[in-house]
Short mmCIF file of C-alpha atoms in Angstrom, two decimals:
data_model
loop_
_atom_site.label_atom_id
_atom_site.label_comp_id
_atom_site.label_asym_id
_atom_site.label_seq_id
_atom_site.Cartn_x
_atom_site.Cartn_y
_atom_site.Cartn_z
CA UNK A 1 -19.98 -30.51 -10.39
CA UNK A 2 -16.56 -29.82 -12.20
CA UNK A 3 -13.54 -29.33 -10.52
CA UNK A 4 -11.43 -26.12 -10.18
CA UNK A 5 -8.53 -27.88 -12.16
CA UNK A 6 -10.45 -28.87 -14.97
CA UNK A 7 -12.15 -25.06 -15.04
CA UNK A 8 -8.59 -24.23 -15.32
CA UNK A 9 -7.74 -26.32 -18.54
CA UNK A 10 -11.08 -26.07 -20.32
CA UNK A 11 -11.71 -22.09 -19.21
CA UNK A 12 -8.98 -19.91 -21.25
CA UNK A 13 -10.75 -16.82 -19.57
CA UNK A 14 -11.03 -18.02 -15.95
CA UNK A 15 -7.11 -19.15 -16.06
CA UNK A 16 -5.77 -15.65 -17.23
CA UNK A 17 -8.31 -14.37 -14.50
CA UNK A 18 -7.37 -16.73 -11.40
CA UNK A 19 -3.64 -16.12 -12.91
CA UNK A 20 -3.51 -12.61 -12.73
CA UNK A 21 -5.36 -12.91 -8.67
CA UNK A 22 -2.88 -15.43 -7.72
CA UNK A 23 -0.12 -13.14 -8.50
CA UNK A 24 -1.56 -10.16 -6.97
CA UNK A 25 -2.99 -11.95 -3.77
CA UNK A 26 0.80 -12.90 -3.45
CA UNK A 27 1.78 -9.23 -3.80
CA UNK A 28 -0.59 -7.77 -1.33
CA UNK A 29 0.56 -9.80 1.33
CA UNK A 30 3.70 -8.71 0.52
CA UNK A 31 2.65 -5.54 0.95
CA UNK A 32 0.74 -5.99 4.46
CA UNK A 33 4.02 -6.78 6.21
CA UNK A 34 6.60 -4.45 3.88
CA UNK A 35 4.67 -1.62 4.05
CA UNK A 36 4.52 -1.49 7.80
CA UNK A 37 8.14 -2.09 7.74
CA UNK A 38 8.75 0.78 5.83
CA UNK A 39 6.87 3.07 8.58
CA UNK A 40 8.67 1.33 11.35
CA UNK A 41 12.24 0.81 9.61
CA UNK A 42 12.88 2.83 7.13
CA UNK A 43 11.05 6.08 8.23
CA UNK A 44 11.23 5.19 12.13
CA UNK A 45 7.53 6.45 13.01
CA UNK A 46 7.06 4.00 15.90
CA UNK A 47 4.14 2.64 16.76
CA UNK A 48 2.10 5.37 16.23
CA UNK A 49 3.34 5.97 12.73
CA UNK A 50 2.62 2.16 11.72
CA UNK A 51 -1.07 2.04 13.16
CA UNK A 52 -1.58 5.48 11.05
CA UNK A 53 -0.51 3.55 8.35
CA UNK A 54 -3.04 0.51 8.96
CA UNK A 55 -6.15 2.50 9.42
CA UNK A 56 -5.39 4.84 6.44
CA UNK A 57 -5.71 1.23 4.75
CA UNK A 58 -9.14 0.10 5.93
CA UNK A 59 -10.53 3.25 6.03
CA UNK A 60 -12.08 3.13 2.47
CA UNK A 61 -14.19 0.11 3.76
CA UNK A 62 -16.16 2.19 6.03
CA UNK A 63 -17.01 4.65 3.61
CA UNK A 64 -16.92 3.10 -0.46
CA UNK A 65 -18.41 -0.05 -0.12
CA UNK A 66 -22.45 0.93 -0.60
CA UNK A 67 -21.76 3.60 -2.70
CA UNK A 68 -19.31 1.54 -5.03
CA UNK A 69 -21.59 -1.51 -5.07
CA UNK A 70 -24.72 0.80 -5.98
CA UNK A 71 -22.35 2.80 -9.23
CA UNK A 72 -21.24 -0.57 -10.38
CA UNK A 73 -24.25 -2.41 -10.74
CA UNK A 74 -24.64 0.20 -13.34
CA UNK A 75 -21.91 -0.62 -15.50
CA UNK A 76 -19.95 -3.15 -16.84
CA UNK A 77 -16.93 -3.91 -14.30
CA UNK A 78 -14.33 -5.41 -16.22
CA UNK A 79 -12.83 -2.78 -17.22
CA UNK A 80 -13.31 -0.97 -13.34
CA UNK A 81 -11.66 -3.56 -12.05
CA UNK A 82 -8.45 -3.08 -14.76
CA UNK A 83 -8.42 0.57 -13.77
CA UNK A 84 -8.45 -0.49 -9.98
CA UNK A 85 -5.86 -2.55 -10.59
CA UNK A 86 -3.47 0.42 -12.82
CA UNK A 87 -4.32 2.64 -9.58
CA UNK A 88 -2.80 0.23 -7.02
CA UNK A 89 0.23 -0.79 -9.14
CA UNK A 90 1.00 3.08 -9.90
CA UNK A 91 0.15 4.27 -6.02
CA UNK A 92 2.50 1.37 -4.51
CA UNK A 93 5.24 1.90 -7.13
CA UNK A 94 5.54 5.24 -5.53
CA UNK A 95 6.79 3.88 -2.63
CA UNK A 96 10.28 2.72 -3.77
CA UNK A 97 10.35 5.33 -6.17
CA UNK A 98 10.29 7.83 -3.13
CA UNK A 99 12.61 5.79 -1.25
CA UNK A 100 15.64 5.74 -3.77
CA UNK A 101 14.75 9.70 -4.43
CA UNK A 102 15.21 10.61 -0.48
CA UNK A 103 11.24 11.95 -0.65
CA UNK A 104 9.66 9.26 1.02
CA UNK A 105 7.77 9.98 4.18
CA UNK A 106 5.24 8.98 6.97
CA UNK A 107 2.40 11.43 5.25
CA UNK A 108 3.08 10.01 1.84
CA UNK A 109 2.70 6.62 2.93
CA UNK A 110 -0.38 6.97 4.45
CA UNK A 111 -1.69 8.42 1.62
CA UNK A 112 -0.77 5.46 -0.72
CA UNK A 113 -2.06 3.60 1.69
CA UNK A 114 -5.40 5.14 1.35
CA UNK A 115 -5.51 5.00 -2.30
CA UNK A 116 -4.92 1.62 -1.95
CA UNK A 117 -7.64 0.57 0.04
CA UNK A 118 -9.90 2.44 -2.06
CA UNK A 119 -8.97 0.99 -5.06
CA UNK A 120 -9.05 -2.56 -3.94
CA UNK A 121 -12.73 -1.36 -2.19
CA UNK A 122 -13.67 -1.02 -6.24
CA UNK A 123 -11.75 -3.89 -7.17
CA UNK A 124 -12.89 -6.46 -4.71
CA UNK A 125 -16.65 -5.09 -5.16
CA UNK A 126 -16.70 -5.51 -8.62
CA UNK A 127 -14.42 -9.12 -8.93
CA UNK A 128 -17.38 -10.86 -6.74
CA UNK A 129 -20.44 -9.32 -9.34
CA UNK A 130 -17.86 -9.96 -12.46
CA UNK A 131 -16.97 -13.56 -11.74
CA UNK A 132 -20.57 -14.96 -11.80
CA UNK A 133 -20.45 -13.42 -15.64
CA UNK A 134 -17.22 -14.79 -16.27
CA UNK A 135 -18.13 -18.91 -15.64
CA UNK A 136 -21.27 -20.32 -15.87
CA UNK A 137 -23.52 -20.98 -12.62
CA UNK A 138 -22.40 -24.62 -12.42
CA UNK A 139 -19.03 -23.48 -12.30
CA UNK A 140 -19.30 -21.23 -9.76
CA UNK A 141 -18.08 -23.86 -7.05
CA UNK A 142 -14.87 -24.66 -8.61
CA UNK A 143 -14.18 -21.34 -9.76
CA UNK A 144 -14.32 -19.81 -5.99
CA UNK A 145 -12.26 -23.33 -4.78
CA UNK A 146 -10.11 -22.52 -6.91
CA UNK A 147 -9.49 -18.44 -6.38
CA UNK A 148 -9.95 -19.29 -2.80
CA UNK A 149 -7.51 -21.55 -2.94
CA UNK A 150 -5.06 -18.77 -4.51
CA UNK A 151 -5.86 -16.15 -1.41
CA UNK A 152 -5.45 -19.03 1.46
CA UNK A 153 -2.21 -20.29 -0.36
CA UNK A 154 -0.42 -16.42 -0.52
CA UNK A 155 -1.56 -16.22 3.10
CA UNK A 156 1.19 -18.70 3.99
CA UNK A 157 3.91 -17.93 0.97
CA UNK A 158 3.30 -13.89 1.39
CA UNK A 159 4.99 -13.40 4.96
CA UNK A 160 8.17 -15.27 4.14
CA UNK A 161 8.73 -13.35 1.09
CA UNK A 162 8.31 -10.35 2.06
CA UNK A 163 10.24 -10.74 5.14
CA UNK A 164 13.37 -12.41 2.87
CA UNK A 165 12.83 -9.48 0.11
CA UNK A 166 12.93 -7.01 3.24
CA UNK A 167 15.82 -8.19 4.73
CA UNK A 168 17.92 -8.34 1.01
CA UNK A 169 16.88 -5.08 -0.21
CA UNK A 170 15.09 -2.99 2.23
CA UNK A 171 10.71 -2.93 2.78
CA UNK A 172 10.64 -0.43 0.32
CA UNK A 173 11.62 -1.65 -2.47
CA UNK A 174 10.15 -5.36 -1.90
CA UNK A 175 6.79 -3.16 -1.82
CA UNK A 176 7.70 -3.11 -6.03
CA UNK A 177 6.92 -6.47 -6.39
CA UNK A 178 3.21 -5.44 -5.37
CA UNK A 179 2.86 -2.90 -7.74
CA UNK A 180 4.14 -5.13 -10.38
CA UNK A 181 1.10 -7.99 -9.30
CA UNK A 182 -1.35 -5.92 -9.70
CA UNK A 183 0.11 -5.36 -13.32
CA UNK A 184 -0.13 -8.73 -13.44
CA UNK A 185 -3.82 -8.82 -12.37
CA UNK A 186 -4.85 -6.14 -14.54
CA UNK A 187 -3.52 -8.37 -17.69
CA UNK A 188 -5.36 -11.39 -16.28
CA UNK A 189 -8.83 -9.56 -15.92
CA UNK A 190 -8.42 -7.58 -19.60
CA UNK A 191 -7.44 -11.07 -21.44
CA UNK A 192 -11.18 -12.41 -21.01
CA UNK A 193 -12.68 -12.85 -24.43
CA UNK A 194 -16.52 -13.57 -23.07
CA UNK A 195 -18.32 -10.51 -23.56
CA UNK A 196 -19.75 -9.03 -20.40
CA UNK A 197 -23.37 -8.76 -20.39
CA UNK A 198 -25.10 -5.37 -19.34
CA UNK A 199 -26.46 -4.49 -16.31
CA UNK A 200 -30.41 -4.67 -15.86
CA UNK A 201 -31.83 -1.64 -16.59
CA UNK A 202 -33.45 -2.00 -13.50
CA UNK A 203 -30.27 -0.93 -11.08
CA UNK A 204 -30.71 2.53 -12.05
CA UNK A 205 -33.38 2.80 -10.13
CA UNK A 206 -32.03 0.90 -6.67
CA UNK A 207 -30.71 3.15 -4.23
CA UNK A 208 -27.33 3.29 -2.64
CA UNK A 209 -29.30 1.25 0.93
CA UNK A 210 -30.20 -1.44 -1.42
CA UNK A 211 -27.34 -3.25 -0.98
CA UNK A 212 -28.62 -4.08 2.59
CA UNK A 213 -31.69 -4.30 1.77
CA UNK A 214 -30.98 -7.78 -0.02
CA UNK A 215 -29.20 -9.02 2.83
CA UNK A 216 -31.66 -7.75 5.41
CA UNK A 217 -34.78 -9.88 3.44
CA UNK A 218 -32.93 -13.28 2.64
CA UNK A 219 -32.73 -15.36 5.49
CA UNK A 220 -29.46 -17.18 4.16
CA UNK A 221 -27.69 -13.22 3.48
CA UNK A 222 -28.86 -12.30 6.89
CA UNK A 223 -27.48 -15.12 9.15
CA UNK A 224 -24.14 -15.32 7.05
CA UNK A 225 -23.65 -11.74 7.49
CA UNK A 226 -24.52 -11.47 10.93
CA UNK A 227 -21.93 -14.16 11.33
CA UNK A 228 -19.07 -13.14 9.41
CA UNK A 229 -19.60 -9.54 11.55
CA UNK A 230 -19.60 -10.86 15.10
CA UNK A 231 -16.42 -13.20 13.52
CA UNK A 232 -15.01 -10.39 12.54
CA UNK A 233 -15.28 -8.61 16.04
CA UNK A 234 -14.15 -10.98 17.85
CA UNK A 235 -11.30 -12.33 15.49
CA UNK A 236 -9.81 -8.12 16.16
CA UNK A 237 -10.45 -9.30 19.83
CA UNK A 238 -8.68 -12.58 19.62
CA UNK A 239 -5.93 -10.97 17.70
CA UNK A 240 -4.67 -8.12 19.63
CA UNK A 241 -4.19 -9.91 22.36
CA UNK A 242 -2.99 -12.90 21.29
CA UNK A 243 0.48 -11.40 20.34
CA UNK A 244 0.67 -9.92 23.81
CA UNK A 245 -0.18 -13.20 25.79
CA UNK A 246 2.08 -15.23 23.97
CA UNK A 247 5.34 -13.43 22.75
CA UNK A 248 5.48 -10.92 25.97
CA UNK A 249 3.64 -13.12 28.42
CA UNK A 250 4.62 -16.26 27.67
CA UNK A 251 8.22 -15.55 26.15
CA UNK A 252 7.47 -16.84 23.06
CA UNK A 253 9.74 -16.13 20.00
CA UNK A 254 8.65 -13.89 17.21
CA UNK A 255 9.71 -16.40 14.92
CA UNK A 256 7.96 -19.62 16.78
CA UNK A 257 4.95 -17.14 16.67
CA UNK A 258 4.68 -16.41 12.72
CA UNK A 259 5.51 -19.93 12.04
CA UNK A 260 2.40 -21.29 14.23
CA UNK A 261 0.46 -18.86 13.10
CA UNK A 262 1.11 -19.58 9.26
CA UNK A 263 -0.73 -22.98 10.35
CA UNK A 264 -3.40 -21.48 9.76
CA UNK A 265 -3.07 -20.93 5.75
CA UNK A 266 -2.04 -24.55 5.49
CA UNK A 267 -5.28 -25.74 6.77
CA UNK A 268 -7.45 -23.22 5.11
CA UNK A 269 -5.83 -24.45 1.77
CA UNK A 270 -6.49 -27.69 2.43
CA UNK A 271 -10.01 -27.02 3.80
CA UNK A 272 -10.72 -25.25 0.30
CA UNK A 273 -9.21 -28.22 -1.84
CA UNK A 274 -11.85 -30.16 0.41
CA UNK A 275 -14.90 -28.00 0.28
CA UNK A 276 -16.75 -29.40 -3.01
CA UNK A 277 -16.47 -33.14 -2.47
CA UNK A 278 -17.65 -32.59 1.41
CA UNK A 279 -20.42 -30.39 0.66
CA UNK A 280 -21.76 -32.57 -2.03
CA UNK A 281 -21.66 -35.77 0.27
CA UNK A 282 -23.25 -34.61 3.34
CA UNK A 283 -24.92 -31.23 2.36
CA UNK A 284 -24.10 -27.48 1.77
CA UNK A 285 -25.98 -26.54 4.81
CA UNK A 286 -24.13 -29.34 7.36
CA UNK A 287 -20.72 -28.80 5.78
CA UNK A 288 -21.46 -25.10 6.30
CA UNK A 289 -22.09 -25.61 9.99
CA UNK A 290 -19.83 -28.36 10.50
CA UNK A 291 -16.64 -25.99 8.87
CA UNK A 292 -17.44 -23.27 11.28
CA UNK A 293 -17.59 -25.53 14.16
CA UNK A 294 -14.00 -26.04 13.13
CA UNK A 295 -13.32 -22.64 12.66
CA UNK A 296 -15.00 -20.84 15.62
CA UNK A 297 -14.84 -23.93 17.68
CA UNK A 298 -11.38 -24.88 18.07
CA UNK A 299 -9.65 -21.37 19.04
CA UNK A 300 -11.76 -22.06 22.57
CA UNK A 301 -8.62 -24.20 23.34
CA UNK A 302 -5.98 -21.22 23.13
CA UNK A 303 -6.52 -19.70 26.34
CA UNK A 304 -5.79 -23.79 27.66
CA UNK A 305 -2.17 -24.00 26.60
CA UNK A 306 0.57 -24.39 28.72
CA UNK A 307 4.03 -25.82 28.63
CA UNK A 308 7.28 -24.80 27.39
CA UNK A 309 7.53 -22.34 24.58
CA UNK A 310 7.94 -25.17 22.12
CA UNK A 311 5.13 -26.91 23.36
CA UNK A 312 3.04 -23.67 23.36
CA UNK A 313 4.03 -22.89 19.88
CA UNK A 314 2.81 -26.61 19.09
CA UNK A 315 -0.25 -26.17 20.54
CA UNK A 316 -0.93 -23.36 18.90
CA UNK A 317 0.05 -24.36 15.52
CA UNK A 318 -2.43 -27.11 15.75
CA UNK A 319 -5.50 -24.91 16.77
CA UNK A 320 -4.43 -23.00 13.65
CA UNK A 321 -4.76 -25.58 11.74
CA UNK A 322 -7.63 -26.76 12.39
CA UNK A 323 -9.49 -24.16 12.96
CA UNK A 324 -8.50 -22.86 9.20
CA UNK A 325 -9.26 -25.86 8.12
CA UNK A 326 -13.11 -25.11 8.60
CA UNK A 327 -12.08 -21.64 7.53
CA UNK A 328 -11.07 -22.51 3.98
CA UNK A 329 -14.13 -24.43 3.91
CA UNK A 330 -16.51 -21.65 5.06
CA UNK A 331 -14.89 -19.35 2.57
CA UNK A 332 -15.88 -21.42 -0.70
CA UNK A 333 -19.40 -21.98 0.06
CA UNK A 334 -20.17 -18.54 1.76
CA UNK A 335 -18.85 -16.67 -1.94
CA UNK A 336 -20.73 -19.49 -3.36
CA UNK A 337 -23.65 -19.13 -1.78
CA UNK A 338 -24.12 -15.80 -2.15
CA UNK A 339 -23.10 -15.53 -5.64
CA UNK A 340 -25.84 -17.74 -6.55
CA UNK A 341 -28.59 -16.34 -4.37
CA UNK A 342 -28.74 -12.44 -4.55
CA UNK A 343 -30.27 -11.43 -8.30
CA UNK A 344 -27.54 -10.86 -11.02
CA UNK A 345 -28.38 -6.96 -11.11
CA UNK A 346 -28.02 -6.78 -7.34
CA UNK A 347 -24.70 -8.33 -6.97
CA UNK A 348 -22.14 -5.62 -6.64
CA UNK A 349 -24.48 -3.57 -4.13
CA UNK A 350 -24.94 -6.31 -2.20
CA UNK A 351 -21.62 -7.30 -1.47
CA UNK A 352 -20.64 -3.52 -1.08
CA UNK A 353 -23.50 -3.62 1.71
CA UNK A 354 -21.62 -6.83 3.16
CA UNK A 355 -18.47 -5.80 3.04
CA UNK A 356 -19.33 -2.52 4.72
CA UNK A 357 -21.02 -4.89 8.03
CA UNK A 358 -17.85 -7.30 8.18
CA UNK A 359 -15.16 -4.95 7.33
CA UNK A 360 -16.41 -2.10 9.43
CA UNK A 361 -16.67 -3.79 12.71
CA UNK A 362 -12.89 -4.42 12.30
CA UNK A 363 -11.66 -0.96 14.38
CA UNK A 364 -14.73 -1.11 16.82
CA UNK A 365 -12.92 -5.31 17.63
CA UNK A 366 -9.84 -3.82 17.80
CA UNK A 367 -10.39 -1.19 20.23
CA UNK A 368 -12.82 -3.74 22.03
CA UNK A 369 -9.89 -6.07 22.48
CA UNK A 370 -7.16 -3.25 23.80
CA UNK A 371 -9.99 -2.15 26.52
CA UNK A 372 -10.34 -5.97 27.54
CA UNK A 373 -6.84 -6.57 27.39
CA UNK A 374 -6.25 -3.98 29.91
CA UNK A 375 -9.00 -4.65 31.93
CA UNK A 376 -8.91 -8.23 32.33
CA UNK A 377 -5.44 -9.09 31.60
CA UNK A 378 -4.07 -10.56 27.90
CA UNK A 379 -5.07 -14.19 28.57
CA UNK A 380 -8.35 -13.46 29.85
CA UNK A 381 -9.18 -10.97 26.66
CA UNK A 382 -8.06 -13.61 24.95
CA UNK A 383 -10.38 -16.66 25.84
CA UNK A 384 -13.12 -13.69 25.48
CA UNK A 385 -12.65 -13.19 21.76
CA UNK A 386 -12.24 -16.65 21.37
CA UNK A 387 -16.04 -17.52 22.97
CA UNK A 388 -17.18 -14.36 20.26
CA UNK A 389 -16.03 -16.42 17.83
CA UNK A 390 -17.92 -19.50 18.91
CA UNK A 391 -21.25 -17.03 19.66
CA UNK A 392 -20.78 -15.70 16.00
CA UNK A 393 -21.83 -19.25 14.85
CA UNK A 394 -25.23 -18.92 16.17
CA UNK A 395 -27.20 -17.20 13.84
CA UNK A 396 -25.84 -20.28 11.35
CA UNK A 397 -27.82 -23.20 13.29
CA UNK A 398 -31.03 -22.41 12.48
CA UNK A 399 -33.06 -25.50 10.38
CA UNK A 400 -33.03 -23.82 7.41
CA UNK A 401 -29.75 -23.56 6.80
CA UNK A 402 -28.28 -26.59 8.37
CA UNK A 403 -30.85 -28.74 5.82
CA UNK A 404 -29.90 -26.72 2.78
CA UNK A 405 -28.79 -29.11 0.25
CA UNK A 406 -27.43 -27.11 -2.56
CA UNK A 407 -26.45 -23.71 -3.00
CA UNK A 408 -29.63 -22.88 -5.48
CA UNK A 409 -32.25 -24.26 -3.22
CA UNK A 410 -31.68 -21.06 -1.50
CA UNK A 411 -33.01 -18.88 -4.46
CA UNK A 412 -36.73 -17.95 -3.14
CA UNK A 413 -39.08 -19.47 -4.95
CA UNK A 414 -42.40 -17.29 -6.56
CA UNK A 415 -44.44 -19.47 -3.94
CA UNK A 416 -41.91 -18.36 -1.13
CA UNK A 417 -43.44 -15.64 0.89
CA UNK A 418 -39.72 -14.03 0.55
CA UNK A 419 -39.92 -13.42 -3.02
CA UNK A 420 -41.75 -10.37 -3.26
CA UNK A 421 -39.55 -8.92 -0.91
CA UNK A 422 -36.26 -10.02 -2.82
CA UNK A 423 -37.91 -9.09 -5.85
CA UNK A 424 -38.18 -5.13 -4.29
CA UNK A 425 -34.77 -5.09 -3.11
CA UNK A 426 -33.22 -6.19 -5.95
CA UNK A 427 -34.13 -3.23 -7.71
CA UNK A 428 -37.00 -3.73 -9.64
CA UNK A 429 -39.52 -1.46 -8.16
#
């Protein structure tokens, strides 16, 4: 199995694509802390104002996904995924374009915000069924390490800029250097020379459902998703109240707070740089489990901390850590996994279908975790999303999938009594 670095040297299409995603990975996070800065600083909506702002962002997941994923298994996506990108760059430039022209306001923000979403709904939909075309199948591994790597990496870097471009110039205008990554993405995606094959003929006749229809029937697609959407829950859980317990209950400093949690980038970087060599020494299926005992494990220890601030912070840093250690980890061989297992013609669909499940428990967790929070109190809502995420590893211990050697042993088999039923959903009835 090759590496992601030497994808990079020998792959001229792959390195103007990862190139291009590093840059605008970089830029959205960017983005996810300017832009609410711009509602809450520059256009003083309050709290109110900023949370309009979020949901206007994931709102497209809740209602594109399926019915992007079942339109672009029709078509080539390249050159969706370009357009995506040109739709995001011009939306976001608006932004300090309004700003410097005294028109910029809460409803205009909201709607960028919006547009936004959608358009990274179609991009992200379309990137997961267009790499798989881009590298060959035994690249797959490295090419996800290596784009992984690129999103875990930003997670930590993003923040820090934008909160040092934000405090030179204003959050508006640091939400320009977003528009101009996506520029930068949209280059990296339209410089592939390897000509992208055409869809099956047999996606025009898959309905929109489909897409969860190949999740529902695979027995690797079902326990991953049913994972990642109880992770999901509980991570909204986890999250909304961990802010509360330790900055307002525990007097802990914004600053010590960001910092610990940017521990958590560092070891999901790390974890991905790990993944491959793991996962070929003791297993896909027992580095799978053995990452997301790392990852839903560890956070059990939060609601334990005590001490000083400095010792909390500590603490808390180190659960980070680790537990995105096992994240970065999880995150290679899930994409990897699935990229290899659903059929080529069912790929975008599919994911639209599973990014609909994990994306659209997300306000459902976070309304969970305010009800908890003032229920129970912060620390006890707390240690509750923390035991979702150790319940949301469940459905991954079964034998199957803790024995699974390599990605493609998961592909059912014409003697598998799953076939025929993979074979249907995939579109070829």
């Amino acid at each position: 199995m090759v590496t992601s670095s030497s994808l990079l040297a020998r792959n001229r299409d792959f390195r103007w694509y990862w190139s291009g995603h590093t840059i605008s990975v970089l830029g959205a996070q960017v983005t996810a802390v300017a832009l609410p800065l711009v509602a809450s600083v520059t256009l003083d909506a309050g709290a109110a104002g900023v949370a309009t702002v979020a949901t206007a962002g994931h709102l497209p997941n809740l209602l594109l996904p399926l019915l992007v994923g079942h339109w672009l298994d029709r078509r080539r996506r390249r050159r969706v995924m370009v357009a995506a990108d040109l739709v995001r760059a011009a939306a976001l430039a608006v932004v300090p374009v309004a700003f410097l022209t005294g028109a910029l306001s809460l409803p205009l923000l909201v709607t960028v915000a919006l547009v936004v979403g959608a358009a990274t709904v179609v991009f992200d939909v379309g990137g997961f069924a267009y790499l798989p075309t881009l590298v060959d199948e035994a690249d797959l591994p490295a090419a996800n390490r290596a784009t992984q790597g690129s999103s875990t990496a930003a997670q930590v870097a993003g923040p820090g800029l934008a909160g040092a471009l934000s405090q030179l110039g204003g959050p508006a205008p640091a939400v320009a250097l977003d528009a101009a990554s996506y520029l930068a993405s949209a280059l990296g995606v339209g410089r592939a020379r390897r000509p992208e094959p055409l869809p099956p003929g047999g996606t025009k006749r898959a309905g929109a459902l489909d897409g969860l229809r190949v999740i529902a029937v695979n027995p690797w697609l079902r326990a991953m998703t049913a994972h990642a959407t109880l992770y999901n829950a509980a991570a909204q859980i986890l999250t909304v109240n961990l802010v509360i317990w330790a900055v307002t209950d525990r007097g802990l400093s914004a600053g010590l707070f960001g910092l610990a949690l940017s521990a958590a980038g560092v070891g999901a970087f790390l974890g991905t740089l790990g993944s491959l060599p793991v996962a070929r020494r003791l297993g896909y299926g027992r580095t799978f489990v053995a990452a997301l005992a790392l990852s839903t494990g560890t956070p059990l220890l939060i609601a334990t901390l005590s001490g000083s601030t400095v010792t909390l912070a500590v603490g808390l840093a180190a659960v980070q850590f680790v537990s995105g250690v096992g994240l970065g980890v999880a995150n290679v061989l899930s994409v990897t996994l699935r990229q290899i297992v659903i059929p080529r013609d069912a790929l975008a669909r599919s994911n639209g279908g599973y990014r609909l499940l994990i994306f659209g428990v997300l306000p459902l967790g976070a309304a969970t975790g305010g009800v908890l929070g003032q229920a129970l109190g912060s620390r006890a809502a707390v240690a509750a999303g923390a035991v979702g995420l150790a319940l949301s590893t469940i459905p991954m211990l079964t034998r199957r999938i803790r024995t699974l050697r390599r990605p493609e042993d998961a592909r059912p088999t014409l003697d598998d009594p799953l076939a025929p039923a993979a074979t249907e959903a995939s579109g070829a009835r």
